[in-house]
Structure formats: C-alpha cells, structure tokens
Amino acid sequence: MHLRRISVVTAIAISVLLLCSGLNYGLAGQQFKGVTITVLVHSGHQAVPWYKLAEIVKEEYGINLVVVESPPEEIYTKAMLGIRSKPAKYDIIQFNSAFIADLEPFLMSLDDFIVKSVGEGGVAFGDILPCFREYQDMWKGKIYALTIDGDIFFLYYRADLFENPVEKAAFKAKYGRELEPPKTWEEFLQIAEFFTRKKGQKLCGQILQKDFYGAAFQLKPPRVFYWYLFVYWPHIAAATKGHPHYFDPKTMKPLINSEAAVKALEVLKKATTYMPPGVLGWEWDECFTAFMKEGNVAMTIHWPDEGKRAPELAPLPIPNPPKPKLGVALPPGVKGPDGKLYRYTMIDAAWVAGIAKNSAHPDAAWAVLSYFCSPSFSLERVMAPTDYMPDTGHDPCRYSHIYSPRFLALKPWFKVMVKAYEEAATHGFPLLKIPGSYEYLEKLATYAHQYLSGQIPDAKTALDKAAAEWEKITQRFGVERQREAYLGMWG
Amino acid sequence: MRVKESTFFILPVVLVLLVIVIFPLIYSIYVSLYDYDLRKITTDFIGVRNYVEALSDERFRASLMRTGELVLMCVSAQYLLGLLLALSLYYHVDRFRNLIVTILSIPPMISPVVVGYMARLIFHPVASPINYFFELMGLPFRPLWHASVKTSLLTIFLADTWQWTPFMMLLLLSGLMAIPQEYLESARVDGASAWQEIKHVVLPLLKTISVVAILFRALDVLRIFDVVYVLTYGGPGTSTEVASFYVYITSFEYWRIGYGAALSWVLMIILSVLAMIYLKYVIKSF
C-alpha cells in the first residue's frame, strides 16, 4: 500500500514535470502565441506570399496573421484611416512609397528594430539595392519601410533586330554610326524613326507582315507622368550640370516648366509619332502585348516584367524571323553642355511595407515584417512562380536576388537583366515623395497629356499650367512644410 | 393602436434613410465648410471658401460643359432611338415581341464597368471590329475612338447609348401599351394616316412617360462615371473629364474631401435648378 502510494505520487510528479517542460519548450518556440497581427496588402497575386507567410509565422511564432486585401487604388485611403486609429486597425501596411510623407506621422521608424535586433532581424538592409534603399525605404534619414517589390524601369529593345546585319548596314549608311541601343533621347528618336515601317516594306531584308513601330509607351493618364519624367529627368540634369530636381530646393519654385522641361515634353511628343495609333490610351496590357506578344515594336520602356518573361518575346513579323532576343538597358539620357552623359532610371514609388506607430503588438509585427522581407523569403517571392511560391508579381530589389545562383539557374533568361540592375542600382531617381505627391504628379500628367493629345497646342503653355497648379498645391500645404519634406526626400 | 403599428413598420426604412441618405447629406455640408484634406493632420474651418474656389475652378467649369454636352447627345439620341424601337415593336412585331424585348433588356443589366471594358475592345484604336467593318465596306475612316480627343466623347456616347437605349425603349413601350385602343381606332376610323396617328394621338399620350424617361436618363448621364473611369480616365487630356469624374479625383485621388464635398453640392444645386426648370416647363405645357 505504502509502495503503491509512492509510485502514484512519483508518476504524477513526473507527468507534471514532463508537461511543464513540454509547455516551456512550446512557449520558447512560439514567442508571440495568441497574438494577432493584421496586414493590409495589395489584392490579387501580391497577396499570395502573405498567405504563405501566415502558415510560417503561425508555426514559428504562434502569430495569427490576418491578411486584408485591398485593390491598389484603395490602399491609400484604407491605410490612412486604418493606422490613424488607436490601436491601429492594421499593424503592418503595404503601401506605395510615394505616400511616405503623408503616412510618416503614423508609421514606426524601423531603425531601432534594425539596429538593435541581432543580425538586423534578418533583413540585411545593406543588401537592398541602393536605389530602393534610399528612395523607397528611407525618409528624412530614417528607415520607415522595407521594399517588397523592386519596381524599376528599363529600356527594352529587340536585340534580334539590332543585331541583324541588314539593318545594321542600313542604319550606318543613313546615320554614319553603329546601330546600338540608344544612349540619348536624340538617338532614341533616330532609331525609332528608322524602324517605323508600314506593312509590305522590308525589315531585316524581308517583307513585313504588319505595320512595325519604332517604340511604344504606356501613355494613358494618369500614368503618362512616368514616361514624361523619363525624358524630363536627364534633360533637367544636363541643364543643371547634374543637379536635377522637381523644385528649386531653396524656393520650392517648380522646375517643370523650365526650358529643359519644355524640350523634354516636345521630345516625348515627337516620340509618339513613331508609336502605334492610340498609344495615348494605352495601359500596361497594351504596351506589354504590343512589344512582347505582337512583336511589332522595336523599343519600349517598362517595368521588369518584360525581362522576367523574356522567353515570351514573339518573333518579328516577317516570314523567316531570327530567334527572338531581348535586350535590356537603362533608359536614354541626355548629353550635357559639359560633355557628360546624364542617364537615369526611375525608381518607382512601388510597394513597400511598414509598421503602424499605433500597432498594439509592434514586436510581433516586426517578427512578421522582417521574415517577409528577409533575403531568403524575398528571393522566393521575386523568383515566383516556382514550385514553392505561386506568382506574386514582386520584382527583384536586392543584390542577393540578382546574383542568386538559384534564381539564375531556375530562370536563366534573367541573366540579361543583371547588368541593367547593376547600373540602375546607382543611377536611379525617385518619384516625388512630398505631401500631396499624387496630386502634383496627376496635375502634371493632365497637362502633359493635353499637349500630347493636341488639346493644348504648345508644350510651354501646358507646362506653365502644370507649374501654376503645383504652386497652388505648395501654397495649400505650406511652402516651408513642403520644402522641409522635399529636402527630406533626398535624405 | 393602428398608429403604433404603422410606425413600427416604417421605422426600419426611416432609419435606413437617415443613416445612408440624410446623415451623409448633412455631414457633407459640414465637411464642405472645412479645409478637410486626408493628407493633413489638422482641419480648419474656412466657411464658403471651398464654394468660391469651385465657382472659379476652370477645370470644374469645363467638366460641367462637357457633362452638359454628353447629356444632350445621349438623351436626345437615346430618346429618338428608343421611341423608334418602341413604335416598331408596338406596330410591327406581334409574335416575337416578348422575346425581342427580353433580348434588348440585357444591355441595361450589364454593369457599366463591364460595358467600359467591352468598349475598350470594341473601340480599340488598332484592333477595333468597327474599324475592321469600315475597312471591309471600303470606308476611308479609321477613328482612334477613345484614344483621340476628337472622338473620345463620342466613344463614351456610343457606349452609353448602346447600353441605355433599351431602357428608354422599355419605358416608352410600356407607355404605348397603356394607350387605350379606342383612341387609336377612333383616329383610324377618322382616316388618320399612320404618321398622323403617331403625331396627334400617340406622342401626346406619351408625354408623361417621356418626361419621366428623359428626366431619368438625364440624371443618369449627369452622374456618369464608371465608363469614363474604365475607358478613358477622363482623357485623352481632359476631353472626357465629366463633372462626377472630377469630383471623384478631387475627393479620392487628391484627398481634398472638403473641396470635393463643395463641388458635389455645387453640382447638386445646378442639377436641382435644371430639373425644376424642366419640370415646371413641362408641367406648364400639359
């Protein structure tokens, strides 16, 4: 009896000890068990990796990740309304970094997390390409976000066409120089004119089966401002000897109606004469389809999608076309009076993610965000679709992406993009990122488009109107406030 | 006892009206008196300054003119075509009338956003099937449709007319079918021709339903947004920027909620005055 009692007590004690140790083990592995983190994300395929992450953080940290999808045009409103409340409705928001000035009062600076976390919490901030690091993630010298999607622009050209001996000889005979991807906008216009031909004329020595165009852009409002800025930035850089700006940093006087800006808009209008009809109404689909699927456009400037989908490039519209080959380069620049070539690409404001200042669980939010933006998880995101990850729509943004052996093994056609990314990393310029940025850019788009479509007959009048609107916006926000934000935009 | 019961039955509707109609209306007046900008942390009372800005806003005035142009084009064309269709169905189609009416009722049931996307394909500057038919018929024009300032508003008009002419037809056909047969028989007995019958008997009797149909469509076209947003986004340039679209981008793209509210109220006042003049004139002529 006595022995039986001792045995029972011992068994109970051992069971309790085992239970406690199991519990402790579980708790140690699930640091944020029971915590719910809500993330506002871009709907559709961009939401896919967040759902994947939800499974991971549940297992690793015990976090319940609630993913709230929103169409991109509604993200700003939802984010603004959601993170102003206390506690914030969303702990993490995916947002367009163009709105950082508006969102900053309600976002947590990530510097402390990055500096104080062992191994920077796994985000390897220095691995992010400088153009994204500086122009998307930072504001007034502080880190407020981490890049999710490395939206950037490249000049794509038909390398199969540019390398064709018949075309090379004809071009040299006409212009006295080799046919190469354009380095300047002047060269771009020459090449675009050279390649614009009607059905029945010859291309590569063969009869064209449909009309062929020198270039195509995506010029439907409001995004037309992108394609104007590709021309504006190097022009203003050349005019100011390498100090391009949207505003005079001292006075906040808009520079978008300067002589260089007017010249840039005239160049863009000239370029449209070598583009397919209706290009003023083109969105992403039309531009991608014309260049990649129809194969009847020689050059375009677009996001990384063309490079990521290089195998889909259609053959030239001739009876015996060469094997389709994609070329990638920086968009054209302008040679300044100093003889220097000013050449840039735009760092699209694009998609970044940050933590709400009013988040009830900032540490848990950081655990989620740092995992999502870690080099390893982000590599899988930008390589998608793969067996591990369905399509996400995310583009490379790190050195570890563009040099990844796994990426280049799985998608060998991406090699054509590597050099372009290397150049772009240190030749980027940011979209305007001060309060009201979208209004400034939309107004610029409206008047630029009025000129391109013929509603306003001359570029100077159109840009004067845009500049007048910019002045009104600046006055409305306060000149000094905008100036402080504008200087903060550059770090 | 009966009064209490009736109050109980209408209370839910009254509550819904209060919440989704009355409160937003009153709140929007309140908001329009403030410099309410979602991008700003503080909001200041500015009185009628938003209204003064609205009245001097060149772009808003241009959008109003454009909207008026579209209303005149759409309502006239849709009324005439709808009337023609209704008369044809009434006088010349008997056996398959219901089937034809059912088929013609499909376009108004389609979401305007879908119509906008369909229009992007049908009126594509390069791949438009309409341009293809022009080519087959040997006609020299290849309009750029929504991609040209010359034809963009026309494209919106065509898309809207395709969708809403059947609605006009349905209203007018119901008016025709409500005309007592004795009136038409009397006219025929008196020797009236078909045209005389329509002019002197049918059209006057269709006046009431015509007033309603025209007013409905006019108010609808004044609010047009979906097709514009999807098809042209107000472009090329601002050639299709109608008033409701301008109010939308001011409120939800520029985030100037206060100014957007003021624009909405200016638009509402203009529409109310026009509707009152129209109804007063029409009722006077009855």
PDB file of C-alpha atoms in Angstrom, chain A residues 150-302:
ATOM      1  CA  GLY A 150      11.568  46.380 -56.739  1.00  0.00           C
ATOM      2  CA  ASP A 151       9.644  48.354 -59.304  1.00  0.00           C
ATOM      3  CA  ILE A 152      12.085  49.979 -61.643  1.00  0.00           C
ATOM      4  CA  PHE A 153      12.156  50.799 -65.322  1.00  0.00           C
ATOM      5  CA  PHE A 154      14.344  49.617 -68.134  1.00  0.00           C
ATOM      6  CA  LEU A 155      14.668  50.252 -71.835  1.00  0.00           C
ATOM      7  CA  TYR A 156      13.810  47.021 -73.638  1.00  0.00           C
ATOM      8  CA  TYR A 157      14.805  46.590 -77.251  1.00  0.00           C
ATOM      9  CA  ARG A 158      14.686  43.874 -79.870  1.00  0.00           C
ATOM     10  CA  ALA A 159      18.270  42.631 -79.759  1.00  0.00           C
ATOM     11  CA  ASP A 160      17.465  40.249 -82.659  1.00  0.00           C
ATOM     12  CA  LEU A 161      16.632  43.324 -84.731  1.00  0.00           C
ATOM     13  CA  PHE A 162      19.517  45.479 -83.541  1.00  0.00           C
ATOM     14  CA  GLU A 163      21.998  42.669 -84.321  1.00  0.00           C
ATOM     15  CA  ASN A 164      20.621  41.985 -87.782  1.00  0.00           C
ATOM     16  CA  PRO A 165      23.393  42.666 -90.360  1.00  0.00           C
ATOM     17  CA  VAL A 166      20.998  44.112 -92.963  1.00  0.00           C
ATOM     18  CA  GLU A 167      19.581  46.631 -90.510  1.00  0.00           C
ATOM     19  CA  LYS A 168      22.994  47.460 -89.087  1.00  0.00           C
ATOM     20  CA  ALA A 169      24.354  48.255 -92.533  1.00  0.00           C
ATOM     21  CA  ALA A 170      21.324  50.358 -93.469  1.00  0.00           C
ATOM     22  CA  PHE A 171      21.468  52.303 -90.216  1.00  0.00           C
ATOM     23  CA  LYS A 172      25.179  53.020 -90.583  1.00  0.00           C
ATOM     24  CA  ALA A 173      24.656  54.154 -94.143  1.00  0.00           C
ATOM     25  CA  LYS A 174      21.918  56.557 -93.056  1.00  0.00           C
ATOM     26  CA  TYR A 175      23.280  57.934 -89.775  1.00  0.00           C
ATOM     27  CA  GLY A 176      27.001  57.296 -90.014  1.00  0.00           C
ATOM     28  CA  ARG A 177      27.238  55.373 -86.751  1.00  0.00           C
ATOM     29  CA  GLU A 178      26.684  51.857 -85.487  1.00  0.00           C
ATOM     30  CA  LEU A 179      23.221  50.661 -84.610  1.00  0.00           C
ATOM     31  CA  GLU A 180      23.255  50.269 -80.841  1.00  0.00           C
ATOM     32  CA  PRO A 181      20.693  50.653 -78.063  1.00  0.00           C
ATOM     33  CA  PRO A 182      20.162  54.406 -77.672  1.00  0.00           C
ATOM     34  CA  LYS A 183      22.168  56.158 -75.009  1.00  0.00           C
ATOM     35  CA  THR A 184      20.481  59.512 -75.545  1.00  0.00           C
ATOM     36  CA  TRP A 185      16.966  60.637 -76.362  1.00  0.00           C
ATOM     37  CA  GLU A 186      18.238  62.049 -79.651  1.00  0.00           C
ATOM     38  CA  GLU A 187      19.488  58.576 -80.600  1.00  0.00           C
ATOM     39  CA  PHE A 188      16.191  57.098 -79.413  1.00  0.00           C
ATOM     40  CA  LEU A 189      14.223  59.307 -81.805  1.00  0.00           C
ATOM     41  CA  GLN A 190      16.563  58.443 -84.689  1.00  0.00           C
ATOM     42  CA  ILE A 191      16.278  54.705 -84.073  1.00  0.00           C
ATOM     43  CA  ALA A 192      12.505  54.911 -83.577  1.00  0.00           C
ATOM     44  CA  GLU A 193      12.122  56.783 -86.859  1.00  0.00           C
ATOM     45  CA  PHE A 194      14.425  54.314 -88.604  1.00  0.00           C
ATOM     46  CA  PHE A 195      12.400  51.292 -87.546  1.00  0.00           C
ATOM     47  CA  THR A 196       8.904  52.689 -88.126  1.00  0.00           C
ATOM     48  CA  ARG A 197       7.730  50.988 -91.305  1.00  0.00           C
ATOM     49  CA  LYS A 198       4.473  50.010 -92.979  1.00  0.00           C
ATOM     50  CA  LYS A 199       3.257  46.509 -93.758  1.00  0.00           C
ATOM     51  CA  GLY A 200       4.779  45.498 -97.065  1.00  0.00           C
ATOM     52  CA  GLN A 201       8.039  47.346 -96.508  1.00  0.00           C
ATOM     53  CA  LYS A 202      11.182  45.451 -95.580  1.00  0.00           C
ATOM     54  CA  LEU A 203      12.579  44.566 -92.180  1.00  0.00           C
ATOM     55  CA  CYS A 204      15.749  42.501 -91.889  1.00  0.00           C
ATOM     56  CA  GLY A 205      15.579  42.180 -95.674  1.00  0.00           C
ATOM     57  CA  GLN A 206      12.151  40.506 -95.596  1.00  0.00           C
ATOM     58  CA  ILE A 207       8.636  41.781 -96.257  1.00  0.00           C
ATOM     59  CA  LEU A 208       6.842  43.000 -93.154  1.00  0.00           C
ATOM     60  CA  GLN A 209       3.572  41.183 -92.473  1.00  0.00           C
ATOM     61  CA  LYS A 210       2.200  44.032 -90.390  1.00  0.00           C
ATOM     62  CA  ASP A 211       2.998  47.631 -89.524  1.00  0.00           C
ATOM     63  CA  PHE A 212       6.122  47.951 -87.403  1.00  0.00           C
ATOM     64  CA  TYR A 213       6.818  50.740 -84.945  1.00  0.00           C
ATOM     65  CA  GLY A 214       9.974  52.198 -83.526  1.00  0.00           C
ATOM     66  CA  ALA A 215       8.637  52.438 -79.979  1.00  0.00           C
ATOM     67  CA  ALA A 216       5.623  52.093 -77.728  1.00  0.00           C
ATOM     68  CA  PHE A 217       4.891  53.627 -74.342  1.00  0.00           C
ATOM     69  CA  GLN A 218       2.045  53.382 -71.871  1.00  0.00           C
ATOM     70  CA  LEU A 219       0.601  56.870 -72.139  1.00  0.00           C
ATOM     71  CA  LYS A 220      -2.926  56.709 -70.726  1.00  0.00           C
ATOM     72  CA  PRO A 221      -3.495  59.203 -67.896  1.00  0.00           C
ATOM     73  CA  PRO A 222      -2.595  59.389 -65.143  1.00  0.00           C
ATOM     74  CA  ARG A 223       0.488  57.183 -65.568  1.00  0.00           C
ATOM     75  CA  VAL A 224       1.657  59.198 -68.550  1.00  0.00           C
ATOM     76  CA  PHE A 225       3.705  61.189 -65.997  1.00  0.00           C
ATOM     77  CA  TYR A 226       6.141  58.285 -65.716  1.00  0.00           C
ATOM     78  CA  TRP A 227       7.054  58.449 -69.392  1.00  0.00           C
ATOM     79  CA  TYR A 228       7.333  62.194 -69.296  1.00  0.00           C
ATOM     80  CA  LEU A 229       9.661  62.020 -66.299  1.00  0.00           C
ATOM     81  CA  PHE A 230      11.938  59.519 -68.108  1.00  0.00           C
ATOM     82  CA  VAL A 231      12.611  62.308 -70.593  1.00  0.00           C
ATOM     83  CA  TYR A 232      12.426  65.219 -68.126  1.00  0.00           C
ATOM     84  CA  TRP A 233      14.970  63.962 -65.619  1.00  0.00           C
ATOM     85  CA  PRO A 234      18.051  63.654 -67.854  1.00  0.00           C
ATOM     86  CA  HIS A 235      17.133  66.911 -69.614  1.00  0.00           C
ATOM     87  CA  ILE A 236      16.964  68.821 -66.349  1.00  0.00           C
ATOM     88  CA  ALA A 237      20.112  67.044 -65.128  1.00  0.00           C
ATOM     89  CA  ALA A 238      22.008  68.132 -68.235  1.00  0.00           C
ATOM     90  CA  ALA A 239      20.729  71.698 -67.877  1.00  0.00           C
ATOM     91  CA  THR A 240      21.789  71.881 -64.215  1.00  0.00           C
ATOM     92  CA  LYS A 241      25.072  70.001 -64.643  1.00  0.00           C
ATOM     93  CA  GLY A 242      23.987  67.007 -62.653  1.00  0.00           C
ATOM     94  CA  HIS A 243      21.613  68.565 -60.091  1.00  0.00           C
ATOM     95  CA  PRO A 244      18.188  67.501 -61.331  1.00  0.00           C
ATOM     96  CA  HIS A 245      15.182  68.457 -59.284  1.00  0.00           C
ATOM     97  CA  TYR A 246      11.425  68.793 -59.383  1.00  0.00           C
ATOM     98  CA  PHE A 247      11.585  72.070 -57.425  1.00  0.00           C
ATOM     99  CA  ASP A 248      14.220  74.649 -56.669  1.00  0.00           C
ATOM    100  CA  PRO A 249      15.284  73.311 -53.222  1.00  0.00           C
ATOM    101  CA  LYS A 250      15.695  76.858 -51.869  1.00  0.00           C
ATOM    102  CA  THR A 251      12.467  78.449 -53.015  1.00  0.00           C
ATOM    103  CA  MET A 252      10.221  75.466 -53.915  1.00  0.00           C
ATOM    104  CA  LYS A 253       9.596  77.053 -57.298  1.00  0.00           C
ATOM    105  CA  PRO A 254       8.579  74.253 -59.676  1.00  0.00           C
ATOM    106  CA  LEU A 255      11.129  73.445 -62.377  1.00  0.00           C
ATOM    107  CA  ILE A 256       8.658  71.536 -64.519  1.00  0.00           C
ATOM    108  CA  ASN A 257       8.108  74.444 -66.894  1.00  0.00           C
ATOM    109  CA  SER A 258      11.780  75.274 -67.368  1.00  0.00           C
ATOM    110  CA  GLU A 259      13.312  75.311 -70.840  1.00  0.00           C
ATOM    111  CA  ALA A 260      14.704  71.805 -70.288  1.00  0.00           C
ATOM    112  CA  ALA A 261      11.280  70.550 -69.173  1.00  0.00           C
ATOM    113  CA  VAL A 262       9.611  72.026 -72.256  1.00  0.00           C
ATOM    114  CA  LYS A 263      12.218  70.423 -74.514  1.00  0.00           C
ATOM    115  CA  ALA A 264      11.602  67.078 -72.781  1.00  0.00           C
ATOM    116  CA  LEU A 265       7.857  67.225 -73.432  1.00  0.00           C
ATOM    117  CA  GLU A 266       8.465  68.092 -77.072  1.00  0.00           C
ATOM    118  CA  VAL A 267      10.789  65.088 -77.356  1.00  0.00           C
ATOM    119  CA  LEU A 268       8.067  62.847 -75.907  1.00  0.00           C
ATOM    120  CA  LYS A 269       5.530  64.188 -78.385  1.00  0.00           C
ATOM    121  CA  LYS A 270       7.940  63.574 -81.252  1.00  0.00           C
ATOM    122  CA  ALA A 271       8.461  60.013 -79.986  1.00  0.00           C
ATOM    123  CA  THR A 272       4.704  59.329 -80.148  1.00  0.00           C
ATOM    124  CA  THR A 273       4.808  59.824 -83.925  1.00  0.00           C
ATOM    125  CA  TYR A 274       6.771  56.564 -84.133  1.00  0.00           C
ATOM    126  CA  MET A 275       4.337  54.669 -81.924  1.00  0.00           C
ATOM    127  CA  PRO A 276       1.234  52.594 -82.739  1.00  0.00           C
ATOM    128  CA  PRO A 277      -2.031  54.523 -83.133  1.00  0.00           C
ATOM    129  CA  GLY A 278      -3.993  55.002 -79.954  1.00  0.00           C
ATOM    130  CA  VAL A 279      -0.937  54.863 -77.712  1.00  0.00           C
ATOM    131  CA  LEU A 280      -2.285  57.826 -75.752  1.00  0.00           C
ATOM    132  CA  GLY A 281      -4.931  55.451 -74.387  1.00  0.00           C
ATOM    133  CA  TRP A 282      -2.588  52.550 -73.638  1.00  0.00           C
ATOM    134  CA  GLU A 283      -2.304  50.923 -70.254  1.00  0.00           C
ATOM    135  CA  TRP A 284       0.073  48.196 -69.083  1.00  0.00           C
ATOM    136  CA  ASP A 285      -1.592  45.409 -71.070  1.00  0.00           C
ATOM    137  CA  GLU A 286      -1.474  47.176 -74.415  1.00  0.00           C
ATOM    138  CA  CYS A 287       2.165  48.163 -74.061  1.00  0.00           C
ATOM    139  CA  PHE A 288       3.298  44.709 -72.906  1.00  0.00           C
ATOM    140  CA  THR A 289       1.243  42.956 -75.584  1.00  0.00           C
ATOM    141  CA  ALA A 290       2.495  45.156 -78.412  1.00  0.00           C
ATOM    142  CA  PHE A 291       6.156  44.688 -77.510  1.00  0.00           C
ATOM    143  CA  MET A 292       6.188  41.108 -76.246  1.00  0.00           C
ATOM    144  CA  LYS A 293       3.244  39.321 -77.870  1.00  0.00           C
ATOM    145  CA  GLU A 294       2.670  41.163 -81.141  1.00  0.00           C
ATOM    146  CA  GLY A 295       6.391  41.640 -81.704  1.00  0.00           C
ATOM    147  CA  ASN A 296       5.874  44.742 -83.841  1.00  0.00           C
ATOM    148  CA  VAL A 297       7.654  47.291 -81.663  1.00  0.00           C
ATOM    149  CA  ALA A 298      11.411  47.885 -81.587  1.00  0.00           C
ATOM    150  CA  MET A 299      11.776  49.572 -78.174  1.00  0.00           C
ATOM    151  CA  THR A 300       9.816  50.284 -75.051  1.00  0.00           C
ATOM    152  CA  ILE A 301      10.413  51.490 -71.506  1.00  0.00           C
ATOM    153  CA  HIS A 302       8.609  49.408 -68.946  1.00  0.00           C
TER     154      HIS A 302
END
